[in-house]
Amino acid sequence: MTDDYKFQITDDDPISLYNYAKQCQDAGDTDDALIFYNKSITADSTCPHGWYGMSYIYFQQGAYDIAFKKSCQGVKEADYSKYHDPIHFELGQIMLDSASKLAEKINIVSYNNSVFKELEQKGNCKIYCKDLKQDEISSFLGFGPDYNQDFHNIVYNSALPDSEYRILHELIHLKFKIENHKKGIKLPYTFSNKAYQLFYYKNIVTYQNKYKKFSPTDLNKRMSNDFTQLYALLITNIIDLFIEKEIYYKIPELRPLQVLSTIAENKRIEKRTLGFENHMPTEIFHKIMIINHLEFLNLKELYGMNQITDIPITSELIKKAEELYQICKEAMYSSNFCTQIATTMNIVAEKLELKYLLE
């Protein structure tokens, strides 16, 4: 395709290259459009326009896998501060739309079955799924070693989003635990399980029902001096960061489901957190917000997406979360990251100035 506009473009101007590619696309010449969208990306990969145009064409052609890969790469590389344009959001939407199309075709059950078989061969693992109907429990995704009966177990609430994916998530979580147990590495999973059972389900519900107008001193006394609720959240969220990273790199074909599941899970966690705001001391609530924000930072790290939070969070808390995420990230990307999970939890707990560190 040739026209007068082509004489106005240069190979180092991503916007003019994008505009010419768009003219080609509008004229029905998708081959030339893809060539010039690619030239736009080559000129400046931090410009989202070329990524958007290319992803859009592939999506319209039904090549959802390519659309997803290109839009993911574009979202991660695009610089919103440099190119302040709504096309950033349109690029992100293509990423989510193509992820949804691909997720429909993912046979997550086959992945679950393969991990099931691997764990069953270890001989000390018991896995079962269970619906928990109690009104006061909004969700439960727990697992841990049962030392009394010498086996490992998973209890799962299918009310959680993307049920099969979350089961896989926990199976891999369990796999790591067993592997580390054999190496003699003690991880605080049992504490996590007990913290949920003994404190979250029993006490937080009590706080919400009984202490709508609370005395901070009395509430602090009931919450336990070691911030048990914070410990439970600290343990599960940091483990989730490690597991999400592991799934991202080890099973790339699950990325469309992973990004959708992570966004849904973050929304669920925020909804739960909102229920705490008026029923616990501000200091504890702020630390919960910091720990929750680690998940948002991990989504940005893996997929480049800035998920908008429903809970206002101050720049000071965000800065603290970023500092803690950097600590987690260094451990996650180390060669022996599995052995560093417990160490990372201790460091983060210390940085949050919790009264007692994890053992």
Short mmCIF file of C-alpha atoms in Angstrom, two decimals:
data_model
loop_
_atom_site.label_atom_id
_atom_site.label_comp_id
_atom_site.label_asym_id
_atom_site.label_seq_id
_atom_site.Cartn_x
_atom_site.Cartn_y
_atom_site.Cartn_z
CA MET A 1 0.00 0.00 0.00
CA THR A 2 1.36 3.42 -0.91
CA ASP A 3 0.01 6.90 -0.33
CA ASP A 4 1.21 10.39 0.53
CA TYR A 5 1.28 9.60 4.25
CA LYS A 6 4.03 7.03 3.77
CA PHE A 7 6.43 9.82 2.88
CA GLN A 8 5.87 11.32 6.37
CA ILE A 9 7.02 8.26 8.32
CA THR A 10 10.50 7.37 9.47
CA ASP A 11 11.86 4.14 10.87
CA ASP A 12 12.53 5.71 14.28
CA ASP A 13 9.05 7.19 14.83
CA PRO A 14 6.78 4.51 16.40
CA ILE A 15 3.62 6.63 16.26
CA SER A 16 3.86 7.48 12.55
CA LEU A 17 4.67 3.85 11.78
CA TYR A 18 1.62 2.81 13.80
CA ASN A 19 -0.58 5.32 11.98
CA TYR A 20 0.53 4.01 8.61
CA ALA A 21 -0.02 0.41 9.75
CA LYS A 22 -3.52 1.40 10.86
CA GLN A 23 -4.23 2.82 7.40
CA CYS A 24 -3.12 -0.46 5.88
CA GLN A 25 -5.35 -2.36 8.30
CA ASP A 26 -8.36 -0.16 7.56
CA ALA A 27 -7.78 -0.77 3.85
CA GLY A 28 -7.88 -4.52 4.44
CA ASP A 29 -4.16 -5.06 3.94
CA THR A 30 -3.36 -6.93 7.17
CA ASP A 31 -0.04 -8.27 5.88
CA ASP A 32 1.41 -4.77 5.42
CA ALA A 33 -0.27 -3.68 8.65
CA LEU A 34 1.55 -6.39 10.61
CA ILE A 35 4.85 -5.41 8.96
CA PHE A 36 4.50 -1.78 9.99
CA TYR A 37 3.15 -2.60 13.46
CA ASN A 38 6.33 -4.63 13.90
CA LYS A 39 8.39 -1.67 12.63
CA SER A 40 6.66 0.51 15.22
CA ILE A 41 7.68 -1.95 17.96
CA THR A 42 11.23 -2.09 16.64
CA ALA A 43 11.45 1.71 16.67
CA ASP A 44 10.46 1.82 20.36
CA SER A 45 9.21 -1.25 22.21
CA THR A 46 8.04 0.93 25.12
CA CYS A 47 5.39 2.44 22.85
CA PRO A 48 2.16 0.43 23.23
CA HIS A 49 0.66 1.31 19.84
CA GLY A 50 2.45 -1.28 17.72
CA TRP A 51 1.81 -4.00 20.31
CA TYR A 52 -1.87 -3.10 20.36
CA GLY A 53 -2.29 -3.06 16.58
CA MET A 54 -0.51 -6.38 16.12
CA SER A 55 -2.39 -8.06 18.99
CA TYR A 56 -5.71 -6.74 17.70
CA ILE A 57 -5.19 -8.25 14.24
CA TYR A 58 -4.21 -11.65 15.63
CA PHE A 59 -7.21 -11.59 17.99
CA GLN A 60 -9.60 -10.76 15.14
CA GLN A 61 -8.08 -13.60 13.11
CA GLY A 62 -8.76 -16.03 15.95
CA ALA A 63 -5.05 -16.57 16.64
CA TYR A 64 -5.66 -16.10 20.37
CA ASP A 65 -2.38 -17.72 21.43
CA ILE A 66 -0.33 -15.21 19.42
CA ALA A 67 -2.59 -12.33 20.50
CA PHE A 68 -2.07 -13.31 24.13
CA LYS A 69 1.71 -13.61 23.81
CA LYS A 70 2.07 -10.31 21.94
CA SER A 71 -0.25 -8.40 24.25
CA CYS A 72 1.49 -9.84 27.33
CA GLN A 73 4.85 -8.75 25.99
CA GLY A 74 3.46 -5.35 25.08
CA VAL A 75 1.89 -4.77 28.49
CA LYS A 76 5.18 -5.66 30.18
CA GLU A 77 7.34 -3.46 27.94
CA ALA A 78 5.06 -0.46 27.36
CA ASP A 79 5.87 2.67 29.34
CA TYR A 80 2.71 4.48 30.44
CA SER A 81 4.64 7.45 31.82
CA LYS A 82 6.31 7.97 28.43
CA TYR A 83 3.24 7.30 26.26
CA HIS A 84 0.30 8.47 28.33
CA ASP A 85 -2.43 7.07 26.11
CA PRO A 86 -5.68 5.09 26.69
CA ILE A 87 -4.36 2.52 24.21
CA HIS A 88 -2.51 0.98 27.19
CA PHE A 89 -5.86 -0.10 28.62
CA GLU A 90 -7.07 -1.38 25.26
CA LEU A 91 -3.90 -3.48 24.98
CA GLY A 92 -4.54 -4.89 28.46
CA GLN A 93 -8.12 -5.71 27.49
CA ILE A 94 -6.95 -7.69 24.45
CA MET A 95 -4.65 -9.59 26.77
CA LEU A 96 -7.55 -10.50 29.07
CA ASP A 97 -9.95 -11.26 26.20
CA SER A 98 -7.46 -13.59 24.51
CA ALA A 99 -6.67 -15.19 27.89
CA SER A 100 -10.39 -15.89 28.35
CA LYS A 101 -10.61 -17.53 24.92
CA LEU A 102 -7.57 -19.70 25.60
CA ALA A 103 -8.60 -20.59 29.16
CA GLU A 104 -11.78 -22.18 27.83
CA LYS A 105 -9.67 -24.78 26.01
CA ILE A 106 -7.17 -25.57 28.77
CA ASN A 107 -7.59 -29.06 30.19
CA ILE A 108 -6.51 -28.23 33.70
CA VAL A 109 -7.75 -31.60 34.95
CA SER A 110 -4.95 -33.38 33.09
CA TYR A 111 -2.37 -31.28 34.92
CA ASN A 112 -4.07 -32.00 38.22
CA ASN A 113 -4.10 -35.72 37.49
CA SER A 114 -0.39 -35.81 36.66
CA VAL A 115 0.50 -34.05 39.92
CA PHE A 116 -1.94 -36.29 41.82
CA LYS A 117 -0.18 -39.38 40.49
CA GLU A 118 3.24 -38.02 41.34
CA LEU A 119 2.18 -37.26 44.91
CA GLU A 120 0.43 -40.59 45.38
CA GLN A 121 3.68 -42.36 44.55
CA LYS A 122 5.32 -40.69 47.53
CA GLY A 123 3.18 -42.87 49.77
CA ASN A 124 2.50 -40.36 52.52
CA CYS A 125 0.03 -38.04 50.85
CA LYS A 126 -3.73 -37.91 51.23
CA ILE A 127 -5.66 -35.47 49.05
CA TYR A 128 -9.36 -34.80 49.18
CA CYS A 129 -11.72 -32.04 48.08
CA LYS A 130 -14.48 -30.79 50.26
CA ASP A 131 -17.13 -28.07 50.15
CA LEU A 132 -17.29 -26.04 53.34
CA LYS A 133 -20.79 -24.67 53.80
CA GLN A 134 -20.41 -22.68 57.01
CA ASP A 135 -21.88 -19.22 56.56
CA GLU A 136 -19.10 -17.54 58.53
CA ILE A 137 -16.36 -18.98 56.33
CA SER A 138 -16.12 -17.19 53.01
CA SER A 139 -13.29 -19.33 51.68
CA PHE A 140 -10.79 -21.95 52.67
CA LEU A 141 -7.75 -23.13 50.83
CA GLY A 142 -5.72 -24.97 53.42
CA PHE A 143 -3.28 -27.79 53.57
CA GLY A 144 -0.60 -29.06 55.84
CA PRO A 145 1.10 -32.11 57.25
CA ASP A 146 -0.87 -34.13 59.77
CA TYR A 147 1.95 -35.42 61.93
CA ASN A 148 -0.42 -37.45 64.10
CA GLN A 149 -1.34 -39.64 61.14
CA ASP A 150 1.90 -39.11 59.20
CA PHE A 151 0.41 -37.94 55.93
CA HIS A 152 -0.10 -34.69 54.04
CA ASN A 153 -3.52 -33.45 53.10
CA ILE A 154 -5.38 -30.81 51.14
CA VAL A 155 -8.83 -29.47 51.97
CA TYR A 156 -10.33 -27.42 49.20
CA ASN A 157 -13.38 -25.19 48.93
CA SER A 158 -14.73 -25.28 45.37
CA ALA A 159 -16.45 -21.92 45.87
CA LEU A 160 -13.12 -20.26 45.09
CA PRO A 161 -12.56 -18.90 41.56
CA ASP A 162 -11.12 -21.15 38.85
CA SER A 163 -11.45 -24.23 41.01
CA GLU A 164 -9.28 -26.65 39.05
CA TYR A 165 -6.46 -24.14 38.75
CA ARG A 166 -6.50 -23.42 42.47
CA ILE A 167 -6.32 -27.14 43.19
CA LEU A 168 -3.28 -27.40 40.93
CA HIS A 169 -1.79 -24.41 42.73
CA GLU A 170 -2.15 -26.19 46.06
CA LEU A 171 -0.90 -29.51 44.71
CA ILE A 172 2.33 -27.88 43.58
CA HIS A 173 2.46 -26.13 46.95
CA LEU A 174 2.17 -29.54 48.60
CA LYS A 175 4.78 -31.03 46.28
CA PHE A 176 7.30 -28.41 47.38
CA LYS A 177 6.50 -29.06 51.01
CA ILE A 178 7.10 -32.79 50.71
CA GLU A 179 10.31 -32.32 48.74
CA ASN A 180 11.66 -29.88 51.30
CA HIS A 181 10.58 -32.12 54.18
CA LYS A 182 12.73 -34.91 52.71
CA LYS A 183 15.67 -32.49 52.60
CA GLY A 184 15.20 -31.75 56.28
CA ILE A 185 14.00 -28.21 55.63
CA LYS A 186 11.41 -27.16 58.18
CA LEU A 187 8.76 -24.85 56.79
CA PRO A 188 6.04 -23.31 58.97
CA TYR A 189 3.05 -24.85 57.17
CA THR A 190 1.65 -26.46 60.28
CA PHE A 191 1.51 -23.07 61.93
CA SER A 192 -0.38 -21.76 58.92
CA ASN A 193 -2.97 -24.50 59.21
CA LYS A 194 -3.39 -23.98 62.95
CA ALA A 195 -3.52 -20.22 62.59
CA TYR A 196 -6.42 -20.48 60.18
CA GLN A 197 -8.32 -23.05 62.18
CA LEU A 198 -7.77 -21.68 65.66
CA PHE A 199 -7.75 -17.96 65.02
CA TYR A 200 -9.13 -16.83 61.66
CA TYR A 201 -12.30 -18.92 61.65
CA LYS A 202 -12.97 -18.71 65.35
CA ASN A 203 -11.68 -15.34 66.50
CA ILE A 204 -11.99 -12.95 63.55
CA VAL A 205 -15.65 -13.87 63.12
CA THR A 206 -16.07 -13.26 66.84
CA TYR A 207 -14.40 -9.86 66.50
CA GLN A 208 -16.67 -8.87 63.66
CA ASN A 209 -19.81 -9.92 65.52
CA LYS A 210 -18.92 -8.89 69.04
CA TYR A 211 -16.50 -5.98 68.71
CA LYS A 212 -18.14 -3.66 66.22
CA LYS A 213 -17.30 -0.92 68.69
CA PHE A 214 -14.16 -2.20 70.28
CA SER A 215 -11.62 -1.10 72.77
CA PRO A 216 -8.22 -1.35 71.01
CA THR A 217 -6.64 -2.68 74.21
CA ASP A 218 -9.28 -5.38 74.61
CA LEU A 219 -9.18 -6.29 70.92
CA ASN A 220 -5.40 -6.50 70.90
CA LYS A 221 -5.59 -8.85 73.85
CA ARG A 222 -8.05 -11.10 72.01
CA MET A 223 -6.06 -11.05 68.78
CA SER A 224 -3.02 -12.59 70.52
CA ASN A 225 0.25 -10.83 70.99
CA ASP A 226 2.01 -12.51 68.08
CA PHE A 227 -0.43 -11.15 65.44
CA THR A 228 -1.59 -14.63 64.51
CA GLN A 229 -3.87 -13.39 61.76
CA LEU A 230 -0.97 -11.56 60.18
CA TYR A 231 1.22 -14.64 60.39
CA ALA A 232 -1.37 -16.75 58.62
CA LEU A 233 -1.66 -14.18 55.84
CA LEU A 234 2.10 -13.72 55.67
CA ILE A 235 2.68 -17.46 55.23
CA THR A 236 0.04 -18.12 52.61
CA ASN A 237 0.69 -14.98 50.54
CA ILE A 238 4.44 -15.44 50.34
CA ILE A 239 4.05 -19.11 49.44
CA ASP A 240 1.59 -18.03 46.74
CA LEU A 241 4.21 -15.69 45.26
CA PHE A 242 6.69 -18.55 44.94
CA ILE A 243 4.11 -20.95 43.51
CA GLU A 244 2.73 -18.45 40.98
CA LYS A 245 6.25 -17.77 39.73
CA GLU A 246 6.95 -21.50 39.48
CA ILE A 247 3.76 -22.20 37.49
CA TYR A 248 4.45 -19.20 35.22
CA TYR A 249 7.84 -20.53 34.13
CA LYS A 250 7.34 -24.29 34.40
CA ILE A 251 3.87 -24.53 32.79
CA PRO A 252 3.63 -21.58 30.34
CA GLU A 253 0.56 -23.03 28.63
CA LEU A 254 -1.38 -22.26 31.82
CA ARG A 255 -0.58 -18.55 31.75
CA PRO A 256 -3.97 -17.47 30.29
CA LEU A 257 -5.76 -19.21 33.15
CA GLN A 258 -3.17 -18.05 35.66
CA VAL A 259 -3.56 -14.34 34.93
CA LEU A 260 -7.37 -14.55 35.09
CA SER A 261 -7.28 -16.61 38.27
CA THR A 262 -4.79 -14.26 39.94
CA ILE A 263 -6.90 -11.20 39.16
CA ALA A 264 -10.03 -12.92 40.48
CA GLU A 265 -8.20 -14.09 43.59
CA ASN A 266 -6.85 -10.60 44.28
CA LYS A 267 -10.37 -9.21 44.09
CA ARG A 268 -11.62 -11.89 46.48
CA ILE A 269 -8.82 -11.13 48.94
CA GLU A 270 -9.59 -7.42 48.79
CA LYS A 271 -13.26 -8.06 49.44
CA ARG A 272 -12.33 -10.12 52.48
CA THR A 273 -9.89 -7.46 53.68
CA LEU A 274 -12.55 -4.76 53.49
CA GLY A 275 -14.47 -6.72 56.11
CA PHE A 276 -11.59 -6.29 58.54
CA GLU A 277 -11.14 -2.53 58.30
CA ASN A 278 -13.55 -1.49 61.04
CA HIS A 279 -12.92 -4.47 63.28
CA MET A 280 -9.22 -4.36 64.05
CA PRO A 281 -6.57 -1.82 65.05
CA THR A 282 -5.31 0.41 62.22
CA GLU A 283 -1.72 -0.80 62.65
CA ILE A 284 -2.69 -4.41 61.99
CA PHE A 285 -4.98 -3.50 59.10
CA HIS A 286 -2.19 -1.54 57.40
CA LYS A 287 0.16 -4.50 57.67
CA ILE A 288 -2.49 -6.74 56.13
CA MET A 289 -2.80 -4.25 53.25
CA ILE A 290 0.99 -4.35 52.74
CA ILE A 291 1.03 -8.16 52.61
CA ASN A 292 -1.96 -8.22 50.23
CA HIS A 293 -0.23 -5.71 47.94
CA LEU A 294 2.59 -8.20 47.38
CA GLU A 295 0.17 -10.18 45.20
CA PHE A 296 -0.56 -7.10 43.06
CA LEU A 297 3.17 -6.49 42.62
CA ASN A 298 3.68 -10.12 41.62
CA LEU A 299 0.96 -9.79 38.96
CA LYS A 300 2.82 -6.76 37.60
CA GLU A 301 6.13 -8.63 37.68
CA LEU A 302 4.80 -11.65 35.77
CA TYR A 303 2.35 -9.97 33.38
CA GLY A 304 3.08 -6.24 33.53
CA MET A 305 -0.47 -5.52 34.69
CA ASN A 306 -1.28 -2.82 37.22
CA GLN A 307 -4.47 -4.17 38.77
CA ILE A 308 -6.54 -1.35 40.22
CA THR A 309 -7.24 -1.90 43.92
CA ASP A 310 -10.63 -1.32 45.51
CA ILE A 311 -9.04 -0.32 48.81
CA PRO A 312 -7.27 3.07 48.94
CA ILE A 313 -3.64 2.47 49.87
CA THR A 314 -1.18 5.21 50.75
CA SER A 315 2.11 5.76 48.95
CA GLU A 316 3.91 4.97 52.20
CA LEU A 317 2.31 1.50 52.40
CA ILE A 318 2.98 0.88 48.69
CA LYS A 319 6.65 1.80 49.19
CA LYS A 320 6.88 -0.67 52.09
CA ALA A 321 5.21 -3.39 50.01
CA GLU A 322 7.66 -2.74 47.15
CA GLU A 323 10.58 -3.07 49.55
CA LEU A 324 9.27 -6.40 50.85
CA TYR A 325 8.46 -7.66 47.35
CA GLN A 326 12.06 -7.03 46.28
CA ILE A 327 13.18 -9.32 49.11
CA CYS A 328 10.72 -11.99 47.97
CA LYS A 329 11.69 -11.56 44.34
CA GLU A 330 15.38 -12.10 45.01
CA ALA A 331 14.57 -15.36 46.78
CA MET A 332 12.04 -16.48 44.16
CA TYR A 333 14.54 -16.14 41.32
CA SER A 334 17.44 -17.74 43.15
CA SER A 335 18.67 -21.19 42.12
CA ASN A 336 17.46 -22.81 45.34
CA PHE A 337 14.33 -20.77 45.96
CA CYS A 338 12.42 -23.67 47.56
CA THR A 339 14.84 -23.69 50.47
CA GLN A 340 14.42 -19.95 50.97
CA ILE A 341 10.68 -19.76 51.55
CA ALA A 342 10.90 -19.98 55.34
CA THR A 343 13.87 -17.57 55.42
CA THR A 344 11.95 -15.08 53.30
CA MET A 345 8.96 -15.28 55.64
CA ASN A 346 11.19 -14.54 58.61
CA ILE A 347 12.80 -11.56 56.90
CA VAL A 348 9.43 -10.11 55.88
CA ALA A 349 8.03 -10.70 59.38
CA GLU A 350 11.02 -8.89 60.84
CA LYS A 351 10.63 -5.97 58.41
CA LEU A 352 6.98 -5.68 59.41
CA GLU A 353 8.08 -5.52 63.03
CA LEU A 354 5.93 -8.40 64.14
CA LYS A 355 6.40 -9.23 67.78
CA TYR A 356 7.56 -12.80 67.30
CA LEU A 357 9.31 -14.24 64.25
CA LEU A 358 8.27 -17.48 62.65
CA GLU A 359 10.08 -20.54 63.93
#
